[in-house]
mmCIF file of C-alpha atoms in Angstrom:
data_model
loop_
_atom_site.group_PDB
_atom_site.id
_atom_site.type_symbol
_atom_site.label_atom_id
_atom_site.label_comp_id
_atom_site.label_asym_id
_atom_site.label_seq_id
_atom_site.Cartn_x
_atom_site.Cartn_y
_atom_site.Cartn_z
ATOM 1 C CA MET A 95 43.372 -143.976 138.603
ATOM 2 C CA LEU A 96 42.579 -141.565 135.760
ATOM 3 C CA ILE A 97 46.061 -140.392 134.792
ATOM 4 C CA GLY A 98 46.215 -140.062 131.011
ATOM 5 C CA LYS A 99 42.410 -140.013 130.661
ATOM 6 C CA THR A 100 40.423 -137.177 129.105
ATOM 7 C CA ILE A 101 36.945 -136.766 130.589
ATOM 8 C CA PHE A 102 34.145 -134.514 129.347
ATOM 9 C CA ILE A 103 31.547 -133.519 131.976
ATOM 10 C CA THR A 104 28.341 -131.626 131.184
ATOM 11 C CA GLY A 105 26.667 -129.474 133.808
ATOM 12 C CA ALA A 106 29.953 -129.120 135.674
ATOM 13 C CA THR A 107 29.357 -125.816 137.451
ATOM 14 C CA ARG A 108 27.577 -127.189 140.535
ATOM 15 C CA GLY A 109 26.294 -130.225 142.382
ATOM 16 C CA ILE A 110 27.216 -133.674 141.131
ATOM 17 C CA GLY A 111 28.941 -132.331 138.009
ATOM 18 C CA TYR A 112 31.229 -130.064 140.005
ATOM 19 C CA ALA A 113 32.002 -132.820 142.520
ATOM 20 C CA THR A 114 32.828 -135.191 139.655
ATOM 21 C CA ALA A 115 35.178 -132.630 138.114
ATOM 22 C CA LEU A 116 37.053 -132.209 141.396
ATOM 23 C CA GLN A 117 37.331 -135.937 142.042
ATOM 24 C CA ALA A 118 38.415 -136.682 138.461
ATOM 25 C CA ALA A 119 41.106 -133.993 138.637
ATOM 26 C CA LYS A 120 42.293 -135.418 141.940
ATOM 27 C CA GLN A 121 42.766 -138.741 140.131
ATOM 28 C CA GLY A 122 44.842 -137.085 137.389
ATOM 29 C CA ALA A 123 42.360 -136.694 134.537
ATOM 30 C CA THR A 124 42.467 -134.005 131.881
ATOM 31 C CA LEU A 125 39.071 -132.316 131.992
ATOM 32 C CA ILE A 126 36.683 -130.780 129.511
ATOM 33 C CA LEU A 127 33.945 -128.974 131.404
ATOM 34 C CA ASN A 128 30.594 -127.770 130.105
ATOM 35 C CA GLY A 129 28.091 -125.321 131.553
ATOM 36 C CA ARG A 130 26.148 -122.232 130.553
ATOM 37 C CA ASP A 131 27.922 -119.894 133.005
ATOM 38 C CA GLU A 132 31.265 -119.166 131.363
ATOM 39 C CA GLN A 133 32.468 -117.052 134.284
ATOM 40 C CA ARG A 134 31.803 -119.853 136.752
ATOM 41 C CA LEU A 135 33.527 -122.350 134.441
ATOM 42 C CA SER A 136 36.593 -120.094 134.304
ATOM 43 C CA GLN A 137 36.675 -119.951 138.106
ATOM 44 C CA ILE A 138 36.480 -123.744 138.324
ATOM 45 C CA LYS A 139 39.223 -124.132 135.718
ATOM 46 C CA GLU A 140 41.532 -121.852 137.722
ATOM 47 C CA GLU A 141 40.650 -123.625 140.978
ATOM 48 C CA ILE A 142 41.242 -127.147 139.659
ATOM 49 C CA GLU A 143 44.442 -126.343 137.777
ATOM 50 C CA SER A 144 45.822 -124.656 140.904
ATOM 51 C CA LEU A 145 44.840 -127.514 143.220
ATOM 52 C CA TYR A 146 45.731 -130.533 141.096
ATOM 53 C CA GLY A 147 47.973 -129.348 138.252
ATOM 54 C CA VAL A 148 45.880 -130.970 135.515
ATOM 55 C CA ASN A 149 44.725 -129.424 132.241
ATOM 56 C CA VAL A 150 41.166 -128.096 132.230
ATOM 57 C CA HIS A 151 39.343 -126.991 129.079
ATOM 58 C CA ILE A 152 35.984 -125.218 129.195
ATOM 59 C CA LEU A 153 33.189 -125.357 126.633
ATOM 60 C CA SER A 154 30.340 -123.036 127.527
ATOM 61 C CA TYR A 155 27.124 -123.828 125.662
ATOM 62 C CA ASP A 156 23.489 -124.819 126.148
ATOM 63 C CA VAL A 157 23.175 -128.619 125.977
ATOM 64 C CA CYS A 158 19.786 -128.179 124.267
ATOM 65 C CA ASN A 159 21.493 -126.667 121.209
ATOM 66 C CA VAL A 160 22.414 -129.555 118.901
ATOM 67 C CA ASP A 161 24.587 -127.324 116.704
ATOM 68 C CA GLU A 162 26.586 -126.275 119.765
ATOM 69 C CA ILE A 163 26.977 -129.913 120.811
ATOM 70 C CA LYS A 164 28.347 -130.735 117.382
ATOM 71 C CA ARG A 165 30.766 -127.789 117.532
ATOM 72 C CA ALA A 166 31.954 -128.886 120.962
ATOM 73 C CA PHE A 167 32.901 -132.341 119.722
ATOM 74 C CA LEU A 168 34.550 -130.903 116.616
ATOM 75 C CA TRP A 169 36.640 -128.747 118.949
ATOM 76 C CA ILE A 170 37.598 -131.808 120.985
ATOM 77 C CA LYS A 171 38.568 -133.719 117.855
ATOM 78 C CA LYS A 172 40.631 -130.842 116.476
ATOM 79 C CA ASN A 173 42.358 -129.759 119.686
ATOM 80 C CA ILE A 174 42.667 -132.936 121.750
ATOM 81 C CA ASN A 175 41.780 -135.760 119.350
ATOM 82 C CA LYS A 176 41.081 -138.054 122.279
ATOM 83 C CA LEU A 177 38.096 -138.717 124.505
ATOM 84 C CA ASP A 178 38.127 -141.452 127.126
ATOM 85 C CA ALA A 179 34.881 -140.696 128.917
ATOM 86 C CA VAL A 180 31.766 -138.543 128.807
ATOM 87 C CA VAL A 181 29.615 -137.831 131.850
ATOM 88 C CA ASN A 182 26.136 -136.685 130.843
ATOM 89 C CA ASN A 183 25.232 -134.850 134.026
ATOM 90 C CA ALA A 184 23.439 -131.663 132.928
ATOM 91 C CA GLY A 185 19.801 -131.709 133.998
ATOM 92 C CA ILE A 186 16.860 -129.716 135.310
ATOM 93 C CA LEU A 187 14.049 -130.419 137.776
ATOM 94 C CA ASP A 188 10.717 -128.670 137.140
ATOM 95 C CA ASP A 189 8.043 -130.182 139.369
ATOM 96 C CA ALA A 190 4.316 -130.059 138.673
ATOM 97 C CA LEU A 191 1.316 -132.105 139.724
ATOM 98 C CA LEU A 192 -0.818 -133.715 137.070
ATOM 99 C CA GLY A 193 -3.311 -131.138 135.869
ATOM 100 C CA MET A 194 -0.698 -128.376 136.148
ATOM 101 C CA ILE A 195 1.698 -129.654 133.467
ATOM 102 C CA ASP A 196 2.010 -127.513 130.347
ATOM 103 C CA ARG A 197 3.719 -128.262 127.062
ATOM 104 C CA LYS A 198 6.612 -125.868 127.675
ATOM 105 C CA ARG A 199 7.536 -127.672 130.905
ATOM 106 C CA VAL A 200 7.513 -131.030 129.133
ATOM 107 C CA SER A 201 9.531 -129.764 126.156
ATOM 108 C CA ASN A 202 12.171 -128.022 128.275
ATOM 109 C CA THR A 203 12.656 -130.963 130.635
ATOM 110 C CA LEU A 204 12.932 -133.538 127.876
ATOM 111 C CA ALA A 205 15.274 -131.300 125.869
ATOM 112 C CA VAL A 206 17.777 -130.978 128.729
ATOM 113 C CA ASN A 207 17.395 -134.306 130.511
ATOM 114 C CA THR A 208 16.860 -136.660 127.594
ATOM 115 C CA GLU A 209 17.566 -135.214 124.153
ATOM 116 C CA ALA A 210 20.872 -133.665 125.225
ATOM 117 C CA VAL A 211 22.024 -137.028 126.586
ATOM 118 C CA ILE A 212 21.179 -138.779 123.321
ATOM 119 C CA PHE A 213 23.026 -136.247 121.171
ATOM 120 C CA HIS A 214 26.088 -136.237 123.414
ATOM 121 C CA ILE A 215 26.175 -140.036 123.224
ATOM 122 C CA GLN A 216 25.887 -139.847 119.455
ATOM 123 C CA TYR A 217 28.758 -137.416 118.914
ATOM 124 C CA ALA A 218 30.967 -138.905 121.636
ATOM 125 C CA SER A 219 30.600 -142.385 120.194
ATOM 126 C CA ARG A 220 31.872 -141.213 116.805
ATOM 127 C CA LEU A 221 35.173 -140.211 118.390
ATOM 128 C CA MET A 222 35.320 -143.289 120.586
ATOM 129 C CA MET A 223 34.569 -145.733 117.774
ATOM 130 C CA LYS A 224 37.769 -144.661 116.035
ATOM 131 C CA GLN A 225 39.695 -145.285 119.259
ATOM 132 C CA LYS A 226 37.914 -148.608 119.842
ATOM 133 C CA SER A 227 37.467 -147.571 123.483
ATOM 134 C CA GLY A 228 35.545 -145.264 125.748
ATOM 135 C CA SER A 229 33.114 -144.931 128.618
ATOM 136 C CA ILE A 230 29.850 -143.012 128.692
ATOM 137 C CA VAL A 231 28.137 -142.393 132.029
ATOM 138 C CA ASN A 232 24.618 -140.994 132.100
ATOM 139 C CA VAL A 233 23.199 -139.420 135.250
ATOM 140 C CA SER A 234 19.629 -140.605 135.685
ATOM 141 C CA SER A 235 17.744 -140.538 139.010
ATOM 142 C CA ILE A 236 15.977 -142.760 141.498
ATOM 143 C CA ILE A 237 12.831 -140.951 140.321
ATOM 144 C CA GLY A 238 13.363 -142.423 136.853
ATOM 145 C CA ARG A 239 13.191 -145.896 138.413
ATOM 146 C CA VAL A 240 10.383 -145.603 140.975
ATOM 147 C CA GLY A 241 8.611 -142.312 140.204
ATOM 148 C CA ASN A 242 7.358 -139.673 142.653
ATOM 149 C CA THR A 243 4.241 -137.592 143.226
ATOM 150 C CA GLY A 244 4.425 -134.316 141.329
ATOM 151 C CA GLN A 245 7.369 -135.403 139.206
ATOM 152 C CA THR A 246 5.766 -137.142 136.251
ATOM 153 C CA VAL A 247 7.694 -135.109 133.677
ATOM 154 C CA TYR A 248 11.033 -135.399 135.467
ATOM 155 C CA ALA A 249 10.501 -139.130 136.045
ATOM 156 C CA ALA A 250 9.709 -139.649 132.367
ATOM 157 C CA SER A 251 12.840 -137.791 131.287
ATOM 158 C CA LYS A 252 15.109 -139.760 133.624
ATOM 159 C CA ALA A 253 13.470 -143.107 132.809
ATOM 160 C CA ALA A 254 14.188 -142.316 129.163
ATOM 161 C CA VAL A 255 17.868 -141.871 130.049
ATOM 162 C CA ILE A 256 17.877 -145.405 131.439
ATOM 163 C CA GLY A 257 16.329 -146.759 128.243
ATOM 164 C CA ALA A 258 18.859 -144.866 126.142
ATOM 165 C CA THR A 259 21.667 -146.271 128.288
ATOM 166 C CA TYR A 260 20.553 -149.872 127.729
ATOM 167 C CA SER A 261 20.177 -149.413 123.969
ATOM 168 C CA ALA A 262 23.431 -147.506 123.447
ATOM 169 C CA ALA A 263 25.310 -150.085 125.528
ATOM 170 C CA LYS A 264 24.168 -152.858 123.199
ATOM 171 C CA GLU A 265 24.994 -150.871 120.079
ATOM 172 C CA LEU A 266 28.431 -149.681 121.171
ATOM 173 C CA ALA A 267 29.781 -152.732 123.020
ATOM 174 C CA PRO A 268 31.347 -154.201 119.830
ATOM 175 C CA TYR A 269 33.526 -151.065 119.676
ATOM 176 C CA ASN A 270 34.668 -151.526 123.290
ATOM 177 C CA ILE A 271 32.616 -148.497 124.344
ATOM 178 C CA ARG A 272 30.862 -148.969 127.655
ATOM 179 C CA VAL A 273 27.617 -147.150 128.486
ATOM 180 C CA ASN A 274 26.296 -147.095 132.043
ATOM 181 C CA ALA A 275 24.125 -144.918 134.242
ATOM 182 C CA VAL A 276 23.990 -143.838 137.850
ATOM 183 C CA ALA A 277 20.663 -143.221 139.567
ATOM 184 C CA PRO A 278 21.229 -140.892 142.534
ATOM 185 C CA GLY A 279 18.702 -140.771 145.330
ATOM 186 C CA PHE A 280 18.325 -137.898 147.801
ATOM 187 C CA ILE A 281 21.591 -135.977 147.388
ATOM 188 C CA GLU A 282 22.732 -132.765 149.081
ATOM 189 C CA THR A 283 22.602 -130.178 146.262
ATOM 190 C CA ASP A 284 21.202 -126.692 145.627
ATOM 191 C CA LEU A 285 17.835 -128.271 144.870
ATOM 192 C CA THR A 286 17.523 -130.131 148.171
ATOM 193 C CA SER A 287 18.611 -127.071 150.169
ATOM 194 C CA GLN A 288 15.389 -125.362 149.099
ATOM 195 C CA LEU A 289 13.168 -127.933 150.827
ATOM 196 C CA THR A 290 11.338 -127.150 154.059
ATOM 197 C CA LEU A 291 12.627 -128.897 157.188
ATOM 198 C CA GLU A 292 9.460 -131.012 157.268
ATOM 199 C CA LYS A 293 9.897 -132.178 153.670
ATOM 200 C CA PHE A 294 13.626 -132.763 154.191
ATOM 201 C CA GLU A 295 13.009 -134.977 157.214
ATOM 202 C CA GLU A 296 10.288 -136.853 155.352
ATOM 203 C CA ARG A 297 12.719 -137.689 152.545
ATOM 204 C CA VAL A 298 15.480 -138.764 154.939
ATOM 205 C CA SER A 299 13.027 -141.036 156.779
ATOM 206 C CA GLN A 300 12.648 -143.040 153.546
ATOM 207 C CA ILE A 301 16.388 -143.784 153.359
ATOM 208 C CA LYS A 302 17.524 -146.975 155.045
ATOM 209 C CA MET A 303 20.963 -145.537 155.844
ATOM 210 C CA GLY A 304 19.239 -142.651 157.611
ATOM 211 C CA ARG A 305 21.014 -139.728 155.957
ATOM 212 C CA ILE A 306 21.172 -137.645 152.813
ATOM 213 C CA GLY A 307 23.862 -138.515 150.259
ATOM 214 C CA LYS A 308 26.825 -136.331 149.332
ATOM 215 C CA PRO A 309 27.680 -135.260 145.754
ATOM 216 C CA ASP A 310 31.130 -136.853 146.216
ATOM 217 C CA GLU A 311 29.484 -140.227 146.812
ATOM 218 C CA VAL A 312 27.814 -140.032 143.415
ATOM 219 C CA ALA A 313 30.996 -138.675 141.847
ATOM 220 C CA ASN A 314 33.030 -141.614 143.142
ATOM 221 C CA THR A 315 30.626 -144.058 141.490
ATOM 222 C CA ILE A 316 30.862 -142.110 138.240
ATOM 223 C CA LEU A 317 34.665 -142.198 138.390
ATOM 224 C CA PHE A 318 34.603 -145.953 138.918
ATOM 225 C CA LEU A 319 32.550 -146.292 135.732
ATOM 226 C CA THR A 320 34.930 -144.074 133.748
ATOM 227 C CA SER A 321 38.016 -145.949 134.931
ATOM 228 C CA SER A 322 39.597 -149.247 133.914
ATOM 229 C CA LEU A 323 38.318 -150.731 137.187
ATOM 230 C CA SER A 324 34.958 -151.168 135.428
ATOM 231 C CA SER A 325 36.375 -152.441 132.131
ATOM 232 C CA TYR A 326 33.845 -155.311 131.872
ATOM 233 C CA ILE A 327 30.781 -153.381 133.008
ATOM 234 C CA THR A 328 28.277 -152.000 130.513
ATOM 235 C CA GLY A 329 24.533 -151.557 130.257
ATOM 236 C CA GLN A 330 24.119 -151.130 134.020
ATOM 237 C CA VAL A 331 22.221 -148.656 136.171
ATOM 238 C CA ILE A 332 23.820 -148.219 139.584
ATOM 239 C CA GLY A 333 21.688 -146.715 142.316
ATOM 240 C CA VAL A 334 23.447 -144.336 144.689
ATOM 241 C CA ASP A 335 20.615 -143.899 147.151
ATOM 242 C CA GLY A 336 21.581 -145.197 150.591
ATOM 243 C CA GLY A 337 18.982 -147.953 150.419
ATOM 244 C CA MET A 338 16.077 -145.690 149.505
ATOM 245 C CA VAL A 339 14.502 -148.372 147.308
ATOM 246 C CA ILE A 340 15.179 -151.465 149.423
#
């Protein structure tokens, strides 16, 4: 369903970003993949091109560096001159209880999880406005909607992504650019694998479907939002949480 589409995914070296890259390639998309680990990106490029026969371009840079973001979009304009969708997936999780939060933790989390999203929306929309089309999908979190003990900073950064999604959707709709977000719940990633068995079981017990989610299940929702199947959907936040908030 994505043949002929060019999709840019940040944080594509693992977890939800990697799953999204694989699923998008499977659906025929040309990919532009971002991450800080250039060697890993090269491995993914080789893997995806071998498996699915699509074109994969890699742009290795830190999403906190606004100059690098600008250069990335200039490269896209010069070399591809087309951008159908952007998936703002790059993010970090740095937990701390109130009383243990320092300024560096706040600054780093907001820079990656919030500021990077805003600047990628800004530069992507400039390309998309000329096309009079495009889809932007921001990866927020269930924590940005309902909060969690020890995650005040992370929750604030992901709640801000939701606010940015609503505002950008209103501003860009006249240009036929859709802006939506997904809010994953408890998903099987590198982060969740570090939990103790007790904590893992506690989290699963809060999910009405009784199991942890898979990265592919989030990726499939993202792909729906980048495709023409969601052509009249904008300004929405879709929870992918197995009923965690019911």
